[in-house]
Coordinates of C-alpha atoms in Angstrom, one line a residue:
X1 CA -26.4 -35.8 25.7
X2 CA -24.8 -35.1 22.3
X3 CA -27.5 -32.6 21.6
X4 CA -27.4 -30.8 24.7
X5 CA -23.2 -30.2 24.3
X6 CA -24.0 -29.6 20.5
X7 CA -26.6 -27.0 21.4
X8 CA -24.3 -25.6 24.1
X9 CA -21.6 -25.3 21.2
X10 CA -23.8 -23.5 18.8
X11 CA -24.9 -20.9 21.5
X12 CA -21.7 -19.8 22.6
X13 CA -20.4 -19.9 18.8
X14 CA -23.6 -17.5 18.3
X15 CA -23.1 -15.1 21.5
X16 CA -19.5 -14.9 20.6
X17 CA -19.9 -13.8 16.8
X18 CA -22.4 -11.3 18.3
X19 CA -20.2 -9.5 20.2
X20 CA -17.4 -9.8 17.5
X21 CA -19.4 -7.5 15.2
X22 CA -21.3 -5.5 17.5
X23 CA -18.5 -4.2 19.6
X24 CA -16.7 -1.0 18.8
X25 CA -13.0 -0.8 17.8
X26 CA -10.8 2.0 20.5
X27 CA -9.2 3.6 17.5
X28 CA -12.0 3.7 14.4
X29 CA -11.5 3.6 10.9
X30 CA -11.5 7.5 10.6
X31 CA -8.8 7.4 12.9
X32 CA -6.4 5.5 10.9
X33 CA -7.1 6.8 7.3
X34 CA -6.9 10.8 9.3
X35 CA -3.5 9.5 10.6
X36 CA -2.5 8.2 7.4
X37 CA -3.2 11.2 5.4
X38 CA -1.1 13.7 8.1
X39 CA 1.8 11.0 8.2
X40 CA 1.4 11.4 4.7
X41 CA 1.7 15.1 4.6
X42 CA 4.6 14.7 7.1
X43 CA 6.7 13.1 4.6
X44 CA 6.4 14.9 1.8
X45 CA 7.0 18.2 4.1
X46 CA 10.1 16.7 5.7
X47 CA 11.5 15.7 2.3
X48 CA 10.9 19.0 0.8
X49 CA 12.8 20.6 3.7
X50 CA 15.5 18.8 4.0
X51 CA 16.5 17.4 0.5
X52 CA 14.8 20.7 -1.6
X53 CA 16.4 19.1 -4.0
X54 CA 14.6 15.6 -4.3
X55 CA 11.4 15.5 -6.6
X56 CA 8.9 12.1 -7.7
X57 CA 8.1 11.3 -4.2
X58 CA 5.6 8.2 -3.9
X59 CA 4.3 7.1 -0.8
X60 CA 4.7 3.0 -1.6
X61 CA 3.2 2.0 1.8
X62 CA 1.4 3.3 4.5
X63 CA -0.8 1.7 7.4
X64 CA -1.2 2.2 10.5
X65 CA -2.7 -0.9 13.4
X66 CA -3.8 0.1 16.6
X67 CA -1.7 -1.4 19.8
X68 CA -4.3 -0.4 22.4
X69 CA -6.8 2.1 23.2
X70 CA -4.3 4.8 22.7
X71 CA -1.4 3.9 20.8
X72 CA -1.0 3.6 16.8
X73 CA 1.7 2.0 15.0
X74 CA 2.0 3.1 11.8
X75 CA 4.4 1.7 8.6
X76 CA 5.3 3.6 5.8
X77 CA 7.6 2.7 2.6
X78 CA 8.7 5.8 0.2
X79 CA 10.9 6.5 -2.3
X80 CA 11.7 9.7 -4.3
X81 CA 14.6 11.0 -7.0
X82 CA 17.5 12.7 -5.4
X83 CA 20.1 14.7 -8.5
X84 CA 23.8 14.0 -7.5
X85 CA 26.1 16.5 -7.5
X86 CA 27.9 14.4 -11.0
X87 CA 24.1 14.5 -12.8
X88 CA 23.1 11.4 -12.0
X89 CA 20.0 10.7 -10.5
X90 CA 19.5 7.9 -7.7
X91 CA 16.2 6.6 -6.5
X92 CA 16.1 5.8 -2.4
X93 CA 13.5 3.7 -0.8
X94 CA 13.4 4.4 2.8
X95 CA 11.1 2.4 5.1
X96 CA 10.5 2.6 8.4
X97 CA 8.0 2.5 11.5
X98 CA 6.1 5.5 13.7
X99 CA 4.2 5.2 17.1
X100 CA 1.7 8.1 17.8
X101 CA 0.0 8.4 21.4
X102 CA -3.6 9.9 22.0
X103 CA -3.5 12.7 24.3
X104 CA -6.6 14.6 26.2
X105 CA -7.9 17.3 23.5
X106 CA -9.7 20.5 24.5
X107 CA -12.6 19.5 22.3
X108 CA -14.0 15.9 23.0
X109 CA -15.1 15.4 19.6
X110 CA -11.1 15.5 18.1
X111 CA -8.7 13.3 19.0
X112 CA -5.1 14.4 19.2
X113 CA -2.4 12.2 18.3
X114 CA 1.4 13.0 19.6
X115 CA 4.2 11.4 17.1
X116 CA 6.0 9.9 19.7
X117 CA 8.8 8.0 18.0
X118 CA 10.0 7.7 14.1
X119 CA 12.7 5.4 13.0
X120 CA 13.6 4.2 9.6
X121 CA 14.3 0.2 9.2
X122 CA 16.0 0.1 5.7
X123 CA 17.3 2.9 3.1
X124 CA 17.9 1.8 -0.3
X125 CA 19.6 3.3 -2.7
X126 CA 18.8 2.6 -6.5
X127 CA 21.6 4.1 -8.8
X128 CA 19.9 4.5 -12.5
X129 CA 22.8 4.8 -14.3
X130 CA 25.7 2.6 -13.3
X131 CA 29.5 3.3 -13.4
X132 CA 31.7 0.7 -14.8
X133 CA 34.4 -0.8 -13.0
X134 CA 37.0 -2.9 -14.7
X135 CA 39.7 -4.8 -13.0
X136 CA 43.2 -3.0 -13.1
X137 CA 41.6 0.4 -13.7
X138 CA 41.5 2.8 -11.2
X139 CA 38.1 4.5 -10.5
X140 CA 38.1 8.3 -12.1
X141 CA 38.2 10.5 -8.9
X142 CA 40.2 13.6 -7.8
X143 CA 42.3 12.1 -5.1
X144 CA 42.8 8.6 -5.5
X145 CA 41.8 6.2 -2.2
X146 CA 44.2 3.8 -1.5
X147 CA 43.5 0.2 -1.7
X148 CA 42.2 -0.9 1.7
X149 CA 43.7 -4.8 2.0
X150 CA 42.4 -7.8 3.9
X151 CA 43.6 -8.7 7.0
X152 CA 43.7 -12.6 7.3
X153 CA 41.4 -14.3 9.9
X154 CA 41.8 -16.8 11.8
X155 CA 39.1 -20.2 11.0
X156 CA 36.3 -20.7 13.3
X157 CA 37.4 -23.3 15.9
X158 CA 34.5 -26.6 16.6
X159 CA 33.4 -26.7 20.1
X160 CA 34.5 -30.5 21.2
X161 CA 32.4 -32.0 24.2

């Protein structure tokens, strides 16, 4: 009896690693690095148009994972150099998250993904030369700010059963 289960195992162990690496992913590996490259190019176009200014763009991370037969998500992480209008220069990390969608192309052969949404999960902001602050000095500005001041708050209260 403890053969026959034991064979029974192995066979099904067998059929299933089979189909494991014989079957065919929706979105190929093509896909994803095609995607990747145009996301890519994306970026660095949308940077250059908007901040003209900005320069040392990296791409730090960029992949993309496939979340059905026709959906792509894709993750990116870059940073670049942005001048400030004192001289300074400050570094900024933006990350953030796209979803493209495969619509029906005119020629079967290419695939056409839509960018459907883009959002950005965390900005950074790295400053590479850092001003000094000591206490009873005011910062050097124009117009002074004045001092915002605390407003007292009131202690958390324990629930009691």
């Amino acid at each position: 009896m403890k053969k026959i289960i034991s064979l029974i195992v192995f066979l099904v162990a067998l059929v299933w690693t089979w189909n494991v690496i014989h079957t065919s992913e929706a979105v190929g590996f093509e896909t994803h690095s095609g995607i990747q490259v145009k996301l890519a190019e994306l970026i660095g176009n949308t940077l250059t148009t908007k901040k003209p200014q900005a320069k040392d763009l990296s791409i730090m991370r960029l992949w993309t994972e496939s979340l059905g037969d026709n959906k792509v998500r894709a993750v990116f992480a870059y940073k670049f150099i942005e001048p400030t209008t004192e001289g300074e220069e400050l570094e900024q990390i933006i990350e953030g998250e796209a979803i493209l969608h495969r619509e029906p192309s005119e020629d079967a052969s290419t695939d056409k993904w839509v960018l459907q949404s883009v959002k950005t999960t965390n900005d950074i902001v790295v400053f590479t030369e850092g001003t000094t602050l000591t206490p009873g000095e005011a910062p050097e500005t124009e117009e002074a700010a004045p001092a915002a001041t605390a407003a007292p708050t009131a202690a958390p209260q324990e629930a009691t059963h």
